[in-house]
Amino acid sequence: MSLFMTSSPHQHVKRSTATIMRLVMLCTVPGIAAQTYFFGWGTLIHVAIACTVAVVTEACILELRKRNIELAIKDSSALLTALLLAISIPPFAPWWVTVIGSFFAIAFVKQLYGGLGFNLFNPAMAAYVALLVSFPVQMTAWTPPAQLAEQNQSMMDIISIIFTQFSEEGFSVTQMRAGIDGFTMATPLDEVKTALNHNQTLTEAFSAAQFTSINGFNPWTWVSLSYLLGGLVLLQQRVISWHIPLSMLGGLVVIASVFYLVDADHFASPVFHLVSGSMIMGAFFIATDPVTAATSNKGRIIFGASIGLWVYIIRNWGGYPDAIAFAVVIMNMAVPVIDYYTKPKAYGHDKQRTHSLNNQNGGAE
Amino acid sequence: MNAEIKELTWQGLWKNNAALVQLLGLCPLLAVTASVINGLGLGLATTLVLLGSNCTVSAVRHFVPKDIRIPVFVMVIAAFVTIVQLLMNAFTFSLYQALGIFIPLIVTNCAIIGRAEAYASKNPVKLAAVDGLMMGAGFTLVLVLLGAMRELLGNGTLLNGAHLLLGDWAKVLKVTVFETDSPFLLAILPPGAFIGMGLIIALKNVLDKRIENLFEQPEAVQEIQRARVTAANMTD
């Protein structure tokens, strides 16, 4: 038997940044497929626009900064950012929304801070917040599921809508968004929020058209479940650890359950909160960004749970129906503090000793 | 004397710009620069106050006991702010309303008390006046530039609402660069001010560096001889 003596590090990770980025992108495929199935071609077109703009912007800024362009483009991080941003944008949003968002994400949120690894905020989410604050009308123009839409939505129609805001047959976005009853439809979260603001109970809110189920589930639930599938693959492949997704979903479920048990007429059930909006996608694909999330396992649990808490707070008492982006950006700001207080102890130093050392130092001062 | 005035001008407008280098008076700067005219209005008001307070502080500098000079300066500045506020209330009422609380808040603008303390209280009236004027002009320029950036990005216009400051004839000054139904709110809201300000400061730093490099004599590259001691050499 031969024994090899090797020096640390003993763990050899063979994956490069590029491989990880591509794996994550691959894992969004089920989610994007579901989104395309239910909400039409718009998502794919926005993904294409966003990716193009992101790569061009990244190349231009790297040229300005006199950095190695090829290396940075090849790691695919800009592509992933663009992808995550594009799938958060409503399918009928005009093209310039995606262009501005992509540019903002790469130029301002990522490169101005020093590029990959130095950015304080999650580029996709910071850009999403910038877009949502700037263009609330376009950014909330979610459509009814294609199956329920009154107008025909061919690929050419969608392209025409995105670039001119009118379909091939001359219908405007508002007309295209009309459901079978001629009502403009919002997302379930939006609908619930509006109904509650009008002093309706949740039961009344849930009778609205967008809660019609297709193949047994609400389409939004299908999209969430598809992202869950991709997320589980990421977990299984050990691209991400369980701490952030689980604590984030757990944080939301705990607080949602408390309020649901107290007043089920005015606070939606935890399950509804879990599968609505971009909660699942956010938990697995957004909050787990290794650059902007907390780094220690304990820190990750605090980070994730706080995001879940913020999501619930903003969804219920904030001005916007969904809150993943806001919650992630807020907690991104808290990451340095979380990291500071959850520093794992170094091997060979027991807690008590460092503590007493600190005390001695404190005494000396 | 002329050299001193030249130096003051250069310091006020560029090298020691109140907004870009000293980063003073940021609160009104960031808050009101949603349009060119708002920026210009507040800039002019600040310049007037700065001019008046610098002259007065300089004129009374021999009579003010050192221990209570700061309260005295603040009183002088507050008096001038009140004058400007009443004037704007009388002659440019709409702009007065648009700028709101930020006109009385000129009192707390650190750029003004900073100049009173650092320059006017130690120099003759004439120089203090030039200093106040130039500092104010530098501040105004930044306000107008930031206002232009934000108005252009946000609304696609320039000098919108010029009549509020200059009278009804000025309505023709409005330039519409592009028409938009959905304004880029981020540029008009506070984040736009912070980002825009950061970009302007970065631009100034880049220009400074360029100018420095331009005037710097290219030094002759010195050949440095080093004895290379490597394993390969050792075996030779």
Coordinates of C-alpha atoms in Angstrom, one line a residue:
Chain A
M1 CA 0.0 0.0 0.0
S2 CA 1.4 3.3 -0.9
L3 CA 0.5 6.5 1.0
F4 CA 0.9 9.9 -0.6
M5 CA 1.8 12.8 1.5
T6 CA 0.3 16.0 0.1
S7 CA 0.1 19.5 1.4
S8 CA -3.1 21.4 1.8
P9 CA -5.5 22.2 0.2
H10 CA -6.7 18.6 0.1
Q11 CA -10.0 19.4 -1.6
H12 CA -9.6 19.7 -5.3
V13 CA -12.4 21.4 -7.0
K14 CA -12.2 20.8 -10.7
R15 CA -14.9 23.2 -11.7
S16 CA -13.9 26.6 -13.0
T17 CA -16.0 29.7 -12.8
A18 CA -17.1 29.2 -16.3
T19 CA -18.3 25.6 -15.7
I20 CA -20.3 26.7 -12.7
M21 CA -21.9 29.6 -14.6
R22 CA -22.9 27.3 -17.4
L23 CA -24.3 24.7 -15.1
V24 CA -26.5 27.3 -13.4
M25 CA -27.6 28.5 -16.9
L26 CA -28.4 25.0 -17.9
C27 CA -30.5 24.5 -14.7
T28 CA -32.7 27.4 -15.5
V29 CA -33.8 25.6 -18.7
P30 CA -36.8 23.8 -17.2
G31 CA -38.0 27.1 -15.7
I32 CA -37.5 29.1 -18.9
A33 CA -39.3 26.3 -20.9
A34 CA -42.3 26.5 -18.5
Q35 CA -42.3 30.3 -18.8
T36 CA -42.2 30.1 -22.5
Y37 CA -45.0 27.4 -22.6
F38 CA -47.3 29.5 -20.5
F39 CA -46.4 33.1 -21.3
G40 CA -45.3 32.9 -24.9
W41 CA -42.0 33.6 -26.8
G42 CA -41.4 36.9 -25.1
T43 CA -39.1 35.5 -22.5
L44 CA -36.8 33.9 -25.0
I45 CA -36.6 37.1 -27.1
H46 CA -35.8 39.1 -23.9
V47 CA -33.1 36.6 -23.0
A48 CA -31.5 37.0 -26.4
I49 CA -31.6 40.8 -26.2
A50 CA -30.2 40.8 -22.7
C51 CA -27.4 38.4 -23.4
T52 CA -26.2 40.4 -26.4
V53 CA -26.3 43.7 -24.6
A54 CA -24.6 42.3 -21.5
V55 CA -21.7 40.7 -23.5
V56 CA -21.2 43.9 -25.6
T57 CA -21.3 46.1 -22.5
E58 CA -18.9 43.9 -20.6
A59 CA -16.4 43.9 -23.6
C60 CA -16.6 47.7 -24.0
I61 CA -16.0 48.4 -20.3
L62 CA -13.2 45.9 -20.0
E63 CA -11.6 47.5 -23.0
L64 CA -11.9 50.9 -21.2
R65 CA -10.4 49.3 -18.1
K66 CA -7.7 47.7 -20.2
R67 CA -8.4 44.2 -18.8
N68 CA -8.4 40.9 -20.5
I69 CA -11.6 40.8 -22.4
E70 CA -11.5 37.2 -23.6
L71 CA -11.0 35.8 -20.1
A72 CA -13.9 37.7 -18.6
I73 CA -16.3 37.0 -21.4
K74 CA -15.5 33.3 -21.4
D75 CA -16.4 32.9 -17.8
S76 CA -20.0 33.5 -18.8
S77 CA -20.9 35.5 -15.7
A78 CA -22.3 38.3 -17.8
L79 CA -24.5 35.8 -19.7
L80 CA -25.8 34.4 -16.5
T81 CA -26.6 37.9 -15.1
A82 CA -28.4 38.8 -18.4
L83 CA -30.3 35.5 -18.3
L84 CA -31.5 36.0 -14.7
L85 CA -32.5 39.6 -15.5
A86 CA -34.3 38.7 -18.7
I87 CA -36.5 35.9 -17.1
S88 CA -37.7 38.4 -14.5
I89 CA -38.9 40.9 -17.2
P90 CA -42.5 40.6 -18.4
P91 CA -42.7 39.0 -21.8
F92 CA -44.4 42.0 -23.4
A93 CA -42.0 44.6 -22.1
P94 CA -40.5 46.8 -24.8
W95 CA -37.0 46.0 -25.9
W96 CA -35.4 49.1 -24.5
V97 CA -36.3 48.0 -21.0
T98 CA -34.1 45.0 -21.3
V99 CA -31.4 46.9 -23.0
I100 CA -31.2 49.5 -20.2
G101 CA -31.5 46.8 -17.5
S102 CA -28.7 44.7 -19.0
F103 CA -26.4 47.7 -19.5
F104 CA -27.1 48.9 -15.9
A105 CA -26.4 45.5 -14.5
I106 CA -23.0 45.1 -16.2
A107 CA -21.7 48.6 -16.4
F108 CA -22.9 50.1 -13.1
V109 CA -23.6 47.3 -10.7
K110 CA -20.8 44.9 -11.8
Q111 CA -17.9 46.7 -13.6
L112 CA -17.9 50.0 -11.7
Y113 CA -17.3 48.0 -8.5
G114 CA -14.4 46.2 -10.1
G115 CA -15.9 43.3 -12.0
L116 CA -16.8 39.8 -11.1
G117 CA -16.1 39.1 -7.5
F118 CA -16.0 42.7 -6.3
N119 CA -19.6 43.7 -6.8
L120 CA -21.5 44.5 -3.7
F121 CA -25.0 43.9 -5.1
N122 CA -26.4 41.1 -7.2
P123 CA -26.2 42.7 -10.7
A124 CA -29.4 41.1 -12.0
M125 CA -31.4 42.1 -9.0
A126 CA -30.0 45.6 -8.7
A127 CA -30.8 46.2 -12.3
Y128 CA -34.3 44.7 -11.9
V129 CA -34.9 47.1 -9.0
A130 CA -33.6 50.0 -11.1
L131 CA -36.0 49.0 -13.9
L132 CA -39.0 48.5 -11.6
V133 CA -38.5 51.9 -10.0
S134 CA -38.0 53.6 -13.3
F135 CA -40.6 51.9 -15.5
P136 CA -43.4 50.6 -13.2
V137 CA -45.9 50.3 -16.0
Q138 CA -43.8 48.2 -18.4
M139 CA -42.2 46.2 -15.6
T140 CA -45.6 45.0 -14.2
A141 CA -47.2 44.3 -17.5
W142 CA -47.4 40.6 -16.9
T143 CA -49.6 38.8 -19.3
P144 CA -52.3 36.1 -18.8
P145 CA -51.1 32.6 -19.7
A146 CA -51.1 32.3 -23.5
Q147 CA -53.7 29.6 -23.1
L148 CA -56.2 32.1 -21.6
A149 CA -55.3 35.0 -23.8
E150 CA -58.0 36.4 -26.1
Q151 CA -55.6 37.4 -28.9
N152 CA -53.5 35.1 -31.0
Q153 CA -49.9 35.1 -29.9
S154 CA -47.6 33.9 -32.6
M155 CA -43.9 34.4 -32.4
M156 CA -44.0 37.2 -35.0
D157 CA -46.7 38.9 -32.9
I158 CA -44.5 38.8 -29.8
I159 CA -41.5 40.2 -31.7
S160 CA -43.6 42.9 -33.1
I161 CA -45.0 43.7 -29.6
I162 CA -41.6 43.9 -28.0
F163 CA -40.1 46.2 -30.7
T164 CA -43.1 48.4 -31.6
Q165 CA -45.6 47.8 -28.7
F166 CA -48.2 46.7 -31.3
S167 CA -48.8 43.1 -32.5
E168 CA -48.9 42.2 -36.2
E169 CA -52.6 42.7 -36.3
G170 CA -52.3 46.0 -34.6
F171 CA -53.4 45.2 -31.1
S172 CA -51.8 47.2 -28.3
V173 CA -50.1 45.7 -25.3
T174 CA -53.2 46.4 -23.2
Q175 CA -55.4 44.5 -25.6
M176 CA -52.9 41.7 -25.8
R177 CA -52.9 41.5 -22.0
A178 CA -56.7 41.1 -21.9
G179 CA -57.8 37.7 -20.8
I180 CA -60.9 35.7 -21.9
D181 CA -63.2 38.1 -20.1
G182 CA -61.6 41.2 -21.5
F183 CA -60.0 42.0 -18.2
T184 CA -56.4 43.0 -18.0
M185 CA -54.7 40.4 -15.9
A186 CA -52.0 40.9 -13.4
T187 CA -49.9 38.3 -11.5
P188 CA -51.6 36.4 -8.7
L189 CA -49.6 38.3 -6.1
D190 CA -50.7 41.6 -7.7
E191 CA -54.3 40.5 -7.8
V192 CA -54.3 39.5 -4.2
K193 CA -52.7 42.8 -3.1
T194 CA -55.2 44.8 -5.1
A195 CA -58.1 42.8 -3.7
L196 CA -56.9 43.2 -0.2
N197 CA -56.5 46.9 -0.7
H198 CA -60.1 47.0 -1.8
N199 CA -61.2 45.4 1.4
Q200 CA -62.0 42.1 -0.2
T201 CA -61.2 38.8 1.5
L202 CA -58.8 36.3 0.0
T203 CA -61.5 34.0 -1.0
E204 CA -62.9 36.7 -3.2
A205 CA -59.5 37.5 -4.6
F206 CA -58.8 33.8 -5.5
S207 CA -62.0 33.7 -7.6
A208 CA -60.3 35.9 -10.2
A209 CA -59.5 34.6 -13.6
Q210 CA -55.7 34.2 -13.2
F211 CA -56.2 31.5 -10.6
T212 CA -57.7 29.3 -13.2
S213 CA -55.6 26.2 -13.3
I214 CA -54.1 24.7 -16.3
N215 CA -53.2 20.9 -16.1
G216 CA -54.1 20.9 -12.5
F217 CA -52.0 23.8 -11.3
N218 CA -52.0 27.5 -11.7
P219 CA -49.4 28.4 -14.5
W220 CA -47.4 30.4 -12.1
T221 CA -47.1 27.4 -9.8
W222 CA -45.9 25.3 -12.8
V223 CA -43.2 27.9 -13.5
S224 CA -42.1 27.8 -9.9
L225 CA -42.0 24.1 -9.8
S226 CA -39.9 24.0 -12.9
Y227 CA -37.4 26.3 -11.3
L228 CA -37.5 24.1 -8.3
L229 CA -36.5 21.2 -10.5
G230 CA -33.5 23.1 -11.8
G231 CA -32.6 24.2 -8.3
L232 CA -32.6 20.7 -7.0
V233 CA -30.2 19.7 -9.8
L234 CA -28.0 22.6 -8.7
L235 CA -28.1 21.2 -5.2
Q236 CA -27.4 17.7 -6.3
Q237 CA -24.5 18.9 -8.4
R238 CA -23.2 20.8 -5.3
V239 CA -23.0 24.0 -7.2
I240 CA -25.0 25.6 -4.4
S241 CA -25.3 24.5 -0.7
W242 CA -28.7 24.0 0.9
H243 CA -28.3 26.7 3.5
I244 CA -29.5 29.7 1.5
P245 CA -32.5 28.2 -0.4
L246 CA -33.8 26.3 2.6
S247 CA -33.4 29.1 5.1
M248 CA -35.0 31.6 2.7
L249 CA -38.0 29.4 1.9
G250 CA -38.2 28.5 5.6
G251 CA -38.0 32.1 6.8
L252 CA -41.0 32.9 4.5
V253 CA -43.0 29.9 5.5
V254 CA -42.5 30.5 9.2
I255 CA -43.7 34.1 9.2
A256 CA -46.4 33.4 6.6
S257 CA -47.8 30.5 8.8
V258 CA -47.9 32.7 11.9
F259 CA -50.0 35.4 10.1
Y260 CA -52.1 32.8 8.2
L261 CA -53.0 31.1 11.5
V262 CA -53.9 34.5 13.0
D263 CA -56.1 35.8 10.2
A264 CA -56.6 33.6 7.2
D265 CA -58.9 36.0 5.5
H266 CA -56.3 38.7 5.1
F267 CA -53.0 36.9 4.9
A268 CA -52.5 34.3 2.2
S269 CA -51.3 30.8 3.0
P270 CA -47.6 30.0 3.2
V271 CA -48.0 27.7 0.2
F272 CA -49.4 30.5 -1.9
H273 CA -46.5 32.7 -0.9
L274 CA -44.0 29.9 -1.6
V275 CA -45.1 29.1 -5.2
S276 CA -46.1 32.7 -6.2
G277 CA -43.9 35.2 -7.9
S278 CA -40.2 34.5 -8.2
M279 CA -39.7 33.0 -4.7
I280 CA -38.5 29.6 -5.8
M281 CA -36.4 31.0 -8.6
G282 CA -35.0 33.6 -6.2
A283 CA -34.1 31.1 -3.5
F284 CA -32.2 28.7 -5.8
F285 CA -30.8 31.0 -8.5
I286 CA -30.6 34.6 -7.3
A287 CA -29.8 34.6 -3.5
T288 CA -27.2 31.9 -4.0
D289 CA -24.9 34.1 -6.0
P290 CA -21.5 33.3 -4.4
V291 CA -20.2 36.8 -4.8
T292 CA -22.9 38.8 -3.0
A293 CA -24.2 36.2 -0.5
A294 CA -22.8 35.6 3.0
T295 CA -19.9 33.2 3.0
S296 CA -20.0 31.1 6.1
N297 CA -22.7 28.5 6.6
K298 CA -24.1 30.2 9.6
G299 CA -24.0 33.5 7.8
R300 CA -25.8 31.9 4.8
I301 CA -28.7 30.8 7.1
I302 CA -29.1 34.2 8.6
F303 CA -28.8 35.8 5.1
G304 CA -31.4 33.4 3.6
A305 CA -33.9 33.6 6.5
S306 CA -33.7 37.4 6.5
I307 CA -34.5 37.5 2.7
G308 CA -37.5 35.3 3.4
L309 CA -38.6 37.6 6.1
W310 CA -38.2 40.7 4.0
V311 CA -40.1 39.2 1.1
Y312 CA -43.1 38.6 3.3
I313 CA -42.9 42.1 4.8
I314 CA -42.7 43.8 1.5
R315 CA -45.3 41.6 -0.2
N316 CA -47.8 42.4 2.6
W317 CA -47.1 45.9 3.6
G318 CA -44.9 47.3 0.9
G319 CA -45.8 49.2 -2.3
Y320 CA -44.9 46.4 -4.7
P321 CA -46.5 43.0 -5.2
D322 CA -43.4 41.0 -5.3
A323 CA -40.2 41.6 -3.4
I324 CA -37.4 39.1 -4.2
A325 CA -35.2 41.7 -5.8
F326 CA -35.7 44.3 -3.0
A327 CA -35.1 41.7 -0.3
V328 CA -32.0 40.4 -2.0
V329 CA -30.5 43.8 -2.6
I330 CA -31.3 44.9 1.0
M331 CA -29.6 41.8 2.4
N332 CA -26.7 42.2 0.0
M333 CA -26.0 45.4 2.0
A334 CA -26.0 43.5 5.2
V335 CA -23.6 40.8 4.1
P336 CA -20.4 42.4 5.3
V337 CA -21.9 42.7 8.8
I338 CA -23.2 39.1 8.7
D339 CA -19.8 37.9 7.6
Y340 CA -18.1 39.8 10.3
Y341 CA -20.2 38.3 13.1
T342 CA -20.3 34.8 11.8
K343 CA -16.6 34.3 11.1
P344 CA -15.9 30.6 11.6
K345 CA -13.3 29.9 14.2
A346 CA -9.9 28.9 12.9
Y347 CA -8.8 25.4 13.4
G348 CA -6.8 25.0 16.6
H349 CA -8.4 28.0 18.3
D350 CA -11.1 27.2 20.7
K351 CA -13.8 29.7 21.1
Q352 CA -13.2 30.4 24.8
R353 CA -9.6 31.2 24.3
T354 CA -10.1 33.8 21.6
H355 CA -12.9 35.2 23.7
S356 CA -10.7 35.7 26.7
L357 CA -7.9 37.1 24.5
N358 CA -10.4 39.6 23.2
N359 CA -11.3 40.5 26.7
Q360 CA -7.7 41.0 27.6
N361 CA -7.2 43.2 24.7
G362 CA -10.3 45.1 25.7
G363 CA -8.9 45.5 29.2
A364 CA -5.6 46.7 28.0
E365 CA -7.2 49.4 26.0
Chain B
M1 CA -3.6 91.2 -6.8
N2 CA -4.4 89.9 -10.3
A3 CA -2.5 86.7 -9.7
E4 CA -4.4 86.2 -6.5
I5 CA -7.7 86.7 -8.3
K6 CA -6.6 84.3 -11.0
E7 CA -5.7 81.7 -8.4
L8 CA -9.1 82.2 -6.7
T9 CA -10.9 81.7 -9.9
W10 CA -9.0 78.5 -10.7
Q11 CA -9.5 77.2 -7.2
G12 CA -13.2 78.0 -7.1
L13 CA -14.1 76.7 -10.6
W14 CA -12.0 73.6 -10.8
K15 CA -9.2 72.7 -8.4
N16 CA -11.1 73.2 -5.1
N17 CA -14.6 73.1 -6.5
A18 CA -17.1 73.1 -3.6
A19 CA -19.2 70.3 -5.0
L20 CA -16.7 68.1 -6.8
V21 CA -13.6 68.3 -4.6
Q22 CA -14.8 69.5 -1.2
L23 CA -18.1 67.6 -1.5
L24 CA -19.8 70.2 0.5
G25 CA -23.5 71.2 0.2
L26 CA -24.4 67.7 -1.1
C27 CA -27.8 67.7 0.4
P28 CA -29.3 70.5 -1.8
L29 CA -27.1 69.4 -4.6
L30 CA -28.5 65.9 -4.8
A31 CA -32.0 66.9 -3.9
V32 CA -32.9 69.7 -6.3
T33 CA -31.0 68.8 -9.4
A34 CA -33.8 66.9 -11.1
S35 CA -33.8 69.6 -13.8
V36 CA -31.5 72.3 -15.2
I37 CA -33.6 75.2 -14.0
N38 CA -34.0 73.9 -10.5
G39 CA -30.2 73.5 -10.4
L40 CA -29.6 76.9 -11.8
G41 CA -32.1 78.5 -9.4
L42 CA -30.5 77.0 -6.3
G43 CA -27.0 77.6 -7.7
L44 CA -27.7 81.3 -8.2
A45 CA -29.3 81.6 -4.8
T46 CA -26.3 80.0 -3.2
T47 CA -23.9 82.2 -5.1
L48 CA -25.7 85.3 -4.0
V49 CA -25.7 84.2 -0.4
L50 CA -22.0 83.2 -0.7
L51 CA -21.1 86.6 -2.2
G52 CA -23.0 88.6 0.4
S53 CA -21.8 86.6 3.4
N54 CA -18.2 86.6 2.2
C55 CA -18.2 90.4 1.8
T56 CA -19.8 91.0 5.2
V57 CA -17.7 88.5 7.1
S58 CA -14.6 90.0 5.5
A59 CA -15.7 93.6 6.3
V60 CA -16.4 92.8 10.0
R61 CA -13.5 90.5 10.5
H62 CA -11.6 92.9 12.8
F63 CA -14.6 93.5 15.1
V64 CA -15.7 89.9 15.7
P65 CA -14.1 88.2 18.7
K66 CA -12.5 84.9 17.8
D67 CA -14.5 82.9 20.3
I68 CA -17.9 83.7 18.9
R69 CA -17.0 84.0 15.3
I70 CA -19.0 80.9 14.2
P71 CA -22.3 82.1 15.6
V72 CA -21.7 85.5 14.0
F73 CA -21.0 83.9 10.6
V74 CA -24.2 81.8 10.9
M75 CA -26.2 84.9 11.7
V76 CA -24.8 86.8 8.7
I77 CA -25.5 83.9 6.4
A78 CA -29.0 83.4 7.8
A79 CA -29.7 87.1 7.1
F80 CA -28.6 86.8 3.5
V81 CA -30.6 83.6 3.0
T82 CA -33.7 85.3 4.3
I83 CA -33.1 88.1 1.8
V84 CA -32.7 85.7 -1.1
Q85 CA -35.7 83.7 0.1
L86 CA -37.9 86.8 0.2
L87 CA -36.6 87.9 -3.2
M88 CA -37.4 84.6 -4.8
N89 CA -40.7 84.5 -3.1
A90 CA -41.5 87.9 -4.7
F91 CA -40.1 87.5 -8.2
T92 CA -39.8 83.7 -9.0
F93 CA -42.7 82.3 -7.0
S94 CA -43.1 79.0 -8.9
L95 CA -39.4 78.3 -8.6
Y96 CA -39.6 79.2 -5.0
Q97 CA -42.2 76.6 -4.5
A98 CA -40.4 74.0 -6.6
L99 CA -37.2 74.4 -4.5
G100 CA -39.2 74.4 -1.3
I101 CA -37.3 73.7 1.9
F102 CA -33.9 73.8 0.1
I103 CA -33.8 77.6 0.0
P104 CA -33.9 78.1 3.7
L105 CA -31.6 75.1 4.1
I106 CA -28.9 77.1 2.2
V107 CA -28.0 78.4 5.7
T108 CA -26.7 75.0 6.6
N109 CA -24.7 74.6 3.4
C110 CA -21.2 73.9 4.6
A111 CA -19.6 75.4 1.5
I112 CA -20.8 78.8 2.7
I113 CA -19.6 78.7 6.3
G114 CA -16.5 76.9 5.1
R115 CA -15.6 79.9 2.9
A116 CA -16.4 82.4 5.6
E117 CA -14.2 80.6 8.1
A118 CA -11.4 79.5 5.8
Y119 CA -11.0 82.6 3.5
A120 CA -13.3 85.6 4.1
S121 CA -12.4 86.0 7.8
K122 CA -8.7 86.3 6.9
N123 CA -8.7 88.4 3.7
P124 CA -9.8 91.8 2.4
V125 CA -13.3 92.5 1.1
K126 CA -12.4 92.5 -2.6
L127 CA -10.7 89.2 -2.6
A128 CA -13.3 87.7 -0.4
A129 CA -16.0 88.8 -2.9
V130 CA -14.1 87.2 -5.8
D131 CA -13.7 84.0 -3.8
G132 CA -17.4 83.9 -2.9
L133 CA -18.3 84.5 -6.5
M134 CA -16.0 81.9 -7.9
M135 CA -16.9 79.3 -5.3
G136 CA -20.6 80.0 -6.0
A137 CA -20.0 79.8 -9.8
G138 CA -18.2 76.4 -9.5
F139 CA -21.1 75.1 -7.3
T140 CA -23.7 76.4 -9.8
L141 CA -21.9 74.8 -12.7
V142 CA -22.0 71.4 -11.1
L143 CA -25.7 71.9 -10.2
V144 CA -26.5 72.8 -13.8
L145 CA -24.4 70.0 -15.2
L146 CA -26.0 67.4 -12.9
G147 CA -29.4 68.8 -13.6
A148 CA -28.9 68.6 -17.3
M149 CA -27.8 65.0 -17.1
R150 CA -30.7 64.0 -15.0
E151 CA -33.3 66.0 -17.0
L152 CA -32.0 64.7 -20.3
L153 CA -31.9 61.1 -19.2
G154 CA -35.2 61.3 -17.3
N155 CA -37.4 63.4 -19.5
G156 CA -35.5 63.9 -22.7
T157 CA -35.7 67.6 -22.3
L158 CA -33.4 70.5 -21.4
L159 CA -34.3 73.8 -19.7
N160 CA -37.8 72.6 -19.2
G161 CA -39.6 75.3 -17.0
A162 CA -37.1 78.0 -17.8
H163 CA -39.9 80.6 -17.5
L164 CA -40.1 79.9 -13.8
L165 CA -36.7 81.5 -13.4
L166 CA -36.4 83.9 -16.3
G167 CA -39.9 85.1 -17.1
D168 CA -42.4 84.1 -19.7
W169 CA -40.2 84.8 -22.8
A170 CA -38.0 81.9 -21.7
K171 CA -40.5 79.3 -22.6
V172 CA -38.9 79.1 -26.0
L173 CA -35.6 77.9 -24.4
K174 CA -37.0 74.5 -23.8
V175 CA -35.2 71.9 -25.9
T176 CA -36.9 68.6 -26.4
V177 CA -34.1 66.1 -27.3
F178 CA -36.4 63.1 -27.5
E179 CA -40.1 62.5 -26.8
T180 CA -40.9 59.8 -24.3
D181 CA -44.1 58.5 -22.6
S182 CA -42.2 56.6 -20.0
P183 CA -39.6 58.8 -18.3
F184 CA -36.5 57.1 -16.9
L185 CA -37.5 57.7 -13.3
L186 CA -34.3 56.4 -11.9
A187 CA -32.5 59.4 -13.2
I188 CA -35.0 61.8 -11.7
L189 CA -35.3 60.1 -8.4
P190 CA -32.5 60.4 -5.7
P191 CA -30.5 57.4 -7.0
G192 CA -29.9 59.2 -10.3
A193 CA -28.4 62.1 -8.4
F194 CA -26.0 59.9 -6.5
I195 CA -24.9 57.9 -9.6
G196 CA -24.7 61.1 -11.7
M197 CA -22.6 62.9 -9.1
G198 CA -20.3 59.9 -8.9
L199 CA -19.9 59.9 -12.7
I200 CA -19.1 63.7 -12.7
I201 CA -16.5 63.3 -10.0
A202 CA -14.9 60.4 -11.8
L203 CA -14.9 62.5 -15.0
K204 CA -13.1 65.3 -13.2
N205 CA -10.5 62.9 -11.8
V206 CA -9.9 61.4 -15.3
L207 CA -9.5 64.9 -16.8
D208 CA -7.1 65.9 -14.0
K209 CA -5.0 62.8 -14.6
R210 CA -5.0 63.4 -18.4
I211 CA -3.8 67.0 -17.9
E212 CA -1.2 65.9 -15.5
N213 CA 0.1 63.3 -17.9
L214 CA 0.1 65.9 -20.7
F215 CA 2.4 68.3 -18.9
E216 CA 4.6 65.7 -17.4
Q217 CA 7.9 65.4 -19.1
P218 CA 8.4 61.9 -20.4
E219 CA 11.3 60.8 -18.3
A220 CA 14.1 59.0 -19.9
V221 CA 13.8 55.3 -19.2
Q222 CA 16.6 54.2 -17.1
E223 CA 18.2 51.0 -17.9
I224 CA 18.6 49.0 -14.8
Q225 CA 21.2 46.3 -14.8
R226 CA 20.5 43.5 -12.5
A227 CA 22.6 40.6 -11.8
R228 CA 20.4 37.6 -12.3
V229 CA 21.2 34.8 -10.0
T230 CA 19.1 31.8 -10.9
A231 CA 19.6 28.1 -10.7
A232 CA 20.4 28.0 -14.4
N233 CA 23.2 30.6 -14.0
M234 CA 24.6 28.9 -10.9
T235 CA 25.2 25.7 -12.8
D236 CA 27.1 27.5 -15.5

